Amino acid sequence: MHTQERFAVNYGPPVQMRVCVLRTADVSEQRVEKLIAAVNTEFEPYGIDVVVPWVRPWTRSGFAHRSLFDDVIAHELEAPCDRLVAFVDRNAGDFLWGLLMPEVLGSVDDPTHTRGFVVATQVSLNQVFTPPGKATVHEFYHLLGCPHAGELTDCYAQIAALKRNIDPAADFFPGVDEYGQPLKTRDAANHTLRQAIAGQ
Ligand SMILES: [Zn+2]
C-alpha cells in the first residue's frame, strides 16, 4: 500500500534497469511488453525506467525434479542484464505446477534479488483477484530489494538508497543481498547467488 512518503523522497536522477526476459511459448512478446509497461507506470515516480535488452524463449534445463524457481536462478546474469525474469503461463500443462501453491504468482531470489519469475497467465481463478499486471509489479518491487510489508514507506527509502549505490563504472543496477546491502557489480551478484545455491 502506498503512503504519502512516496513523493517526499528524493530518488535522484533517472536510471535504467535492464531486465532480460525468458518467456514460455504461451506468453507472447506483446504480453511481456504490457506487463513491463505496467511496471514502468508504477516505477515512474522513482525515476526507474525498465528496459528489456532481449526476450528469449525459455528452454528449461530438463531436470524434472528441479523447481521452476531453481531453474531460473541457475541462470547467470550476462551483460547487459541487471535482472533476469521468466514470464511463465500457469496453463502450460506442466506437471511441475502441481508443486506450487495455486496462490503463488511469482518469486524473486533472496540472496541477490536479481532473478525471479512471474506468472503471466491472463486469466485464472485466483488472478481474478490479482491480475497479472499487479503480480508483475509486486515481483518487481522485490527486484528492488523491497520485502513484504503492509505499506511501502520503507521501500521508498530502499529504492532511493539503491539508486545512490549505483557505481557508474560498474555498468550495473545494483542487486540487493539478503541483508539489504547493495551488490554493486554483476560479478558480485552472480558470485553471491552461486554461493547461495552451492550452500543449499
Ligand atoms: Zn512477494
mmCIF file of C-alpha atoms and ligand atoms in Angstrom:
data_model
loop_
_atom_site.group_PDB
_atom_site.id
_atom_site.type_symbol
_atom_site.label_atom_id
_atom_site.label_comp_id
_atom_site.label_asym_id
_atom_site.label_seq_id
_atom_site.Cartn_x
_atom_site.Cartn_y
_atom_site.Cartn_z
ATOM 1 C CA MET A 1 0.000 0.000 0.000
ATOM 2 C CA HIS A 2 1.359 3.407 -0.937
ATOM 3 C CA THR A 3 1.830 6.169 1.632
ATOM 4 C CA GLN A 4 2.363 9.925 1.363
ATOM 5 C CA GLU A 5 6.093 9.336 1.784
ATOM 6 C CA ARG A 6 6.204 8.183 -1.812
ATOM 7 C CA PHE A 7 6.512 11.713 -3.106
ATOM 8 C CA ALA A 8 8.562 13.047 -0.162
ATOM 9 C CA VAL A 9 11.655 11.005 -1.007
ATOM 10 C CA ASN A 10 14.399 12.251 -3.321
ATOM 11 C CA TYR A 11 15.095 9.404 -5.747
ATOM 12 C CA GLY A 12 17.874 11.187 -7.623
ATOM 13 C CA PRO A 13 18.373 11.229 -11.388
ATOM 14 C CA PRO A 14 16.540 8.837 -13.731
ATOM 15 C CA VAL A 15 18.207 5.498 -14.407
ATOM 16 C CA GLN A 16 17.557 2.444 -16.486
ATOM 17 C CA MET A 17 17.144 -1.052 -15.113
ATOM 18 C CA ARG A 18 17.786 -3.606 -17.828
ATOM 19 C CA VAL A 19 15.615 -6.646 -17.347
ATOM 20 C CA CYS A 20 16.291 -9.606 -19.585
ATOM 21 C CA VAL A 21 13.286 -11.816 -20.135
ATOM 22 C CA LEU A 22 12.700 -15.509 -20.588
ATOM 23 C CA ARG A 23 9.216 -16.499 -21.638
ATOM 24 C CA THR A 24 7.400 -19.757 -22.077
ATOM 25 C CA ALA A 25 5.889 -20.293 -25.504
ATOM 26 C CA ASP A 26 2.372 -19.400 -24.407
ATOM 27 C CA VAL A 27 3.360 -15.957 -23.100
ATOM 28 C CA SER A 28 3.527 -13.691 -26.142
ATOM 29 C CA GLU A 29 6.064 -10.896 -26.538
ATOM 30 C CA GLN A 30 3.145 -8.444 -26.569
ATOM 31 C CA ARG A 31 2.027 -9.800 -23.221
ATOM 32 C CA VAL A 32 5.538 -9.254 -21.846
ATOM 33 C CA GLU A 33 5.522 -5.693 -23.201
ATOM 34 C CA LYS A 34 2.208 -4.963 -21.490
ATOM 35 C CA LEU A 35 3.439 -6.272 -18.149
ATOM 36 C CA ILE A 36 6.685 -4.298 -18.368
ATOM 37 C CA ALA A 37 4.636 -1.208 -19.245
ATOM 38 C CA ALA A 38 2.631 -1.722 -16.039
ATOM 39 C CA VAL A 39 5.896 -1.786 -14.084
ATOM 40 C CA ASN A 40 7.134 1.377 -15.777
ATOM 41 C CA THR A 41 3.953 3.227 -14.893
ATOM 42 C CA GLU A 42 4.436 2.154 -11.268
ATOM 43 C CA PHE A 43 8.170 2.977 -11.151
ATOM 44 C CA GLU A 44 7.960 6.311 -12.976
ATOM 45 C CA PRO A 45 7.920 8.367 -9.730
ATOM 46 C CA TYR A 46 11.187 6.653 -8.680
ATOM 47 C CA GLY A 47 12.975 7.620 -11.891
ATOM 48 C CA ILE A 48 13.478 3.985 -12.839
ATOM 49 C CA ASP A 49 12.904 3.043 -16.444
ATOM 50 C CA VAL A 50 12.738 -0.693 -17.086
ATOM 51 C CA VAL A 51 14.130 -1.605 -20.493
ATOM 52 C CA VAL A 52 14.296 -5.098 -21.961
ATOM 53 C CA PRO A 53 17.545 -5.859 -23.822
ATOM 54 C CA TRP A 54 16.208 -9.186 -25.011
ATOM 55 C CA VAL A 55 13.357 -11.663 -24.749
ATOM 56 C CA ARG A 56 14.215 -15.313 -25.256
ATOM 57 C CA PRO A 57 12.080 -18.414 -25.384
ATOM 58 C CA TRP A 58 12.595 -20.287 -22.168
ATOM 59 C CA THR A 59 14.298 -23.567 -22.717
ATOM 60 C CA ARG A 60 14.103 -25.422 -19.457
ATOM 61 C CA SER A 61 17.080 -27.423 -18.335
ATOM 62 C CA GLY A 62 15.010 -30.571 -18.398
ATOM 63 C CA PHE A 63 15.658 -31.622 -14.824
ATOM 64 C CA ALA A 64 12.190 -32.696 -13.918
ATOM 65 C CA HIS A 65 12.829 -32.665 -10.187
ATOM 66 C CA ARG A 66 14.028 -29.103 -10.170
ATOM 67 C CA SER A 67 11.523 -26.460 -9.331
ATOM 68 C CA LEU A 68 10.814 -23.775 -11.825
ATOM 69 C CA PHE A 69 12.398 -21.248 -9.489
ATOM 70 C CA ASP A 70 15.625 -23.239 -9.157
ATOM 71 C CA ASP A 71 15.769 -23.379 -12.911
ATOM 72 C CA VAL A 72 15.516 -19.605 -13.268
ATOM 73 C CA ILE A 73 18.065 -18.739 -10.596
ATOM 74 C CA ALA A 74 20.563 -21.188 -12.066
ATOM 75 C CA HIS A 75 20.953 -18.767 -14.996
ATOM 76 C CA GLU A 76 23.928 -16.414 -14.690
ATOM 77 C CA LEU A 77 23.294 -12.743 -15.267
ATOM 78 C CA GLU A 78 25.008 -11.869 -18.510
ATOM 79 C CA ALA A 79 25.832 -8.360 -19.712
ATOM 80 C CA PRO A 80 23.957 -6.097 -20.187
ATOM 81 C CA CYS A 81 21.257 -7.644 -17.957
ATOM 82 C CA ASP A 82 20.715 -6.152 -14.492
ATOM 83 C CA ARG A 83 17.931 -8.607 -13.778
ATOM 84 C CA LEU A 84 16.562 -11.813 -15.270
ATOM 85 C CA VAL A 85 12.859 -12.559 -15.129
ATOM 86 C CA ALA A 86 10.989 -15.528 -16.519
ATOM 87 C CA PHE A 87 7.392 -14.977 -17.532
ATOM 88 C CA VAL A 88 5.505 -18.224 -17.353
ATOM 89 C CA ASP A 89 1.992 -19.350 -18.036
ATOM 90 C CA ARG A 90 0.287 -21.476 -15.480
ATOM 91 C CA ASN A 91 -1.743 -23.174 -18.168
ATOM 92 C CA ALA A 92 1.397 -24.658 -19.605
ATOM 93 C CA GLY A 93 0.175 -28.147 -18.826
ATOM 94 C CA ASP A 94 3.319 -28.565 -16.801
ATOM 95 C CA PHE A 95 3.099 -31.100 -14.011
ATOM 96 C CA LEU A 96 5.591 -29.041 -12.008
ATOM 97 C CA TRP A 97 2.813 -26.552 -11.361
ATOM 98 C CA GLY A 98 1.414 -29.158 -9.037
ATOM 99 C CA LEU A 99 4.352 -28.465 -6.735
ATOM 100 C CA LEU A 100 3.460 -24.794 -6.439
ATOM 101 C CA MET A 101 0.651 -23.479 -4.359
ATOM 102 C CA PRO A 102 -2.129 -22.067 -6.521
ATOM 103 C CA GLU A 103 -1.695 -18.609 -4.984
ATOM 104 C CA VAL A 104 1.956 -18.348 -5.995
ATOM 105 C CA LEU A 105 2.174 -15.647 -8.622
ATOM 106 C CA GLY A 106 5.918 -15.345 -8.751
ATOM 107 C CA SER A 107 9.105 -15.328 -6.752
ATOM 108 C CA VAL A 108 12.422 -13.468 -6.535
ATOM 109 C CA ASP A 109 15.686 -14.795 -5.118
ATOM 110 C CA ASP A 110 16.564 -13.558 -1.614
ATOM 111 C CA PRO A 111 20.392 -13.728 -1.799
ATOM 112 C CA THR A 112 20.641 -11.143 -4.636
ATOM 113 C CA HIS A 113 17.133 -10.014 -5.675
ATOM 114 C CA THR A 114 18.246 -10.201 -9.298
ATOM 115 C CA ARG A 115 16.333 -13.191 -10.633
ATOM 116 C CA GLY A 116 12.800 -14.425 -10.489
ATOM 117 C CA PHE A 117 9.684 -15.457 -12.270
ATOM 118 C CA VAL A 118 6.225 -14.049 -12.761
ATOM 119 C CA VAL A 119 3.054 -15.930 -13.584
ATOM 120 C CA ALA A 120 1.800 -14.059 -16.622
ATOM 121 C CA THR A 121 -1.326 -16.104 -17.250
ATOM 122 C CA GLN A 122 -4.109 -13.845 -18.456
ATOM 123 C CA VAL A 123 -6.951 -15.396 -16.525
ATOM 124 C CA SER A 124 -7.045 -17.940 -13.772
ATOM 125 C CA LEU A 125 -9.262 -18.367 -10.782
ATOM 126 C CA ASN A 126 -7.110 -16.578 -8.243
ATOM 127 C CA GLN A 127 -5.912 -13.987 -10.717
ATOM 128 C CA VAL A 128 -9.418 -12.682 -10.913
ATOM 129 C CA PHE A 129 -8.341 -11.098 -7.648
ATOM 130 C CA THR A 130 -4.690 -10.479 -8.512
ATOM 131 C CA PRO A 131 -4.356 -9.562 -12.167
ATOM 132 C CA PRO A 132 -1.004 -10.411 -13.816
ATOM 133 C CA GLY A 133 -0.035 -6.733 -14.069
ATOM 134 C CA LYS A 134 -0.302 -6.415 -10.304
ATOM 135 C CA ALA A 135 1.563 -9.668 -9.742
ATOM 136 C CA THR A 136 4.335 -8.389 -12.016
ATOM 137 C CA VAL A 137 4.614 -5.070 -10.190
ATOM 138 C CA HIS A 138 4.710 -6.964 -6.879
ATOM 139 C CA GLU A 139 7.653 -9.116 -8.006
ATOM 140 C CA PHE A 140 9.458 -6.127 -9.497
ATOM 141 C CA TYR A 141 9.357 -4.391 -6.105
ATOM 142 C CA HIS A 142 11.207 -7.457 -4.800
ATOM 143 C CA LEU A 143 13.764 -6.923 -7.579
ATOM 144 C CA LEU A 144 14.443 -3.522 -5.969
ATOM 145 C CA GLY A 145 15.031 -5.271 -2.644
ATOM 146 C CA CYS A 146 11.699 -4.396 -1.055
ATOM 147 C CA PRO A 147 10.427 -7.114 1.305
ATOM 148 C CA HIS A 148 6.804 -7.857 2.066
ATOM 149 C CA ALA A 149 5.288 -5.130 4.171
ATOM 150 C CA GLY A 150 1.866 -3.715 4.797
ATOM 151 C CA GLU A 151 2.897 -0.371 3.424
ATOM 152 C CA LEU A 152 5.665 0.746 1.115
ATOM 153 C CA THR A 153 7.195 3.527 3.263
ATOM 154 C CA ASP A 154 10.450 1.620 3.943
ATOM 155 C CA CYS A 155 10.548 0.564 0.334
ATOM 156 C CA TYR A 156 10.817 4.176 -0.892
ATOM 157 C CA ALA A 157 13.942 4.703 1.201
ATOM 158 C CA GLN A 158 15.319 1.374 -0.006
ATOM 159 C CA ILE A 159 14.842 2.397 -3.647
ATOM 160 C CA ALA A 160 16.486 5.792 -3.102
ATOM 161 C CA ALA A 161 19.441 4.154 -1.285
ATOM 162 C CA LEU A 162 19.850 1.547 -4.003
ATOM 163 C CA LYS A 163 19.988 4.238 -6.688
ATOM 164 C CA ARG A 164 22.602 6.150 -4.686
ATOM 165 C CA ASN A 165 24.720 2.988 -4.701
ATOM 166 C CA ILE A 166 24.901 2.797 -8.468
ATOM 167 C CA ASP A 167 28.560 2.737 -9.476
ATOM 168 C CA PRO A 168 28.774 4.332 -12.943
ATOM 169 C CA ALA A 169 31.941 2.371 -13.656
ATOM 170 C CA ALA A 170 30.183 -0.934 -12.930
ATOM 171 C CA ASP A 171 27.520 -0.501 -15.630
ATOM 172 C CA PHE A 172 25.113 -2.366 -13.372
ATOM 173 C CA PHE A 173 21.920 -1.553 -11.495
ATOM 174 C CA PRO A 174 22.875 -2.987 -8.090
ATOM 175 C CA GLY A 175 21.405 -6.174 -6.716
ATOM 176 C CA VAL A 176 20.457 -6.412 -3.057
ATOM 177 C CA ASP A 177 21.804 -9.068 -0.736
ATOM 178 C CA GLU A 178 19.776 -10.844 1.931
ATOM 179 C CA TYR A 179 20.729 -8.161 4.478
ATOM 180 C CA GLY A 180 19.558 -5.335 2.245
ATOM 181 C CA GLN A 181 23.065 -4.311 1.224
ATOM 182 C CA PRO A 182 23.854 -3.454 -2.401
ATOM 183 C CA LEU A 183 25.675 -5.840 -4.737
ATOM 184 C CA LYS A 184 27.344 -3.262 -6.911
ATOM 185 C CA THR A 185 28.616 -5.377 -9.771
ATOM 186 C CA ARG A 186 27.177 -8.123 -11.934
ATOM 187 C CA ASP A 187 30.069 -10.348 -10.896
ATOM 188 C CA ALA A 188 29.222 -9.803 -7.227
ATOM 189 C CA ALA A 189 25.576 -10.675 -7.851
ATOM 190 C CA ASN A 190 26.494 -13.784 -9.822
ATOM 191 C CA HIS A 191 29.050 -14.877 -7.234
ATOM 192 C CA THR A 192 26.682 -14.357 -4.304
ATOM 193 C CA LEU A 193 23.880 -16.343 -5.873
ATOM 194 C CA ARG A 194 26.216 -19.112 -6.974
ATOM 195 C CA GLN A 195 27.487 -19.416 -3.398
ATOM 196 C CA ALA A 196 23.944 -19.450 -2.040
ATOM 197 C CA ILE A 197 22.901 -22.195 -4.433
ATOM 198 C CA ALA A 198 26.003 -24.233 -3.610
ATOM 199 C CA GLY A 199 25.311 -23.858 0.115
ATOM 200 C CA GLN A 200 21.735 -25.093 -0.076
HETATM 201 ZN ZN ZN B 1 6.087 -11.275 -2.791
#
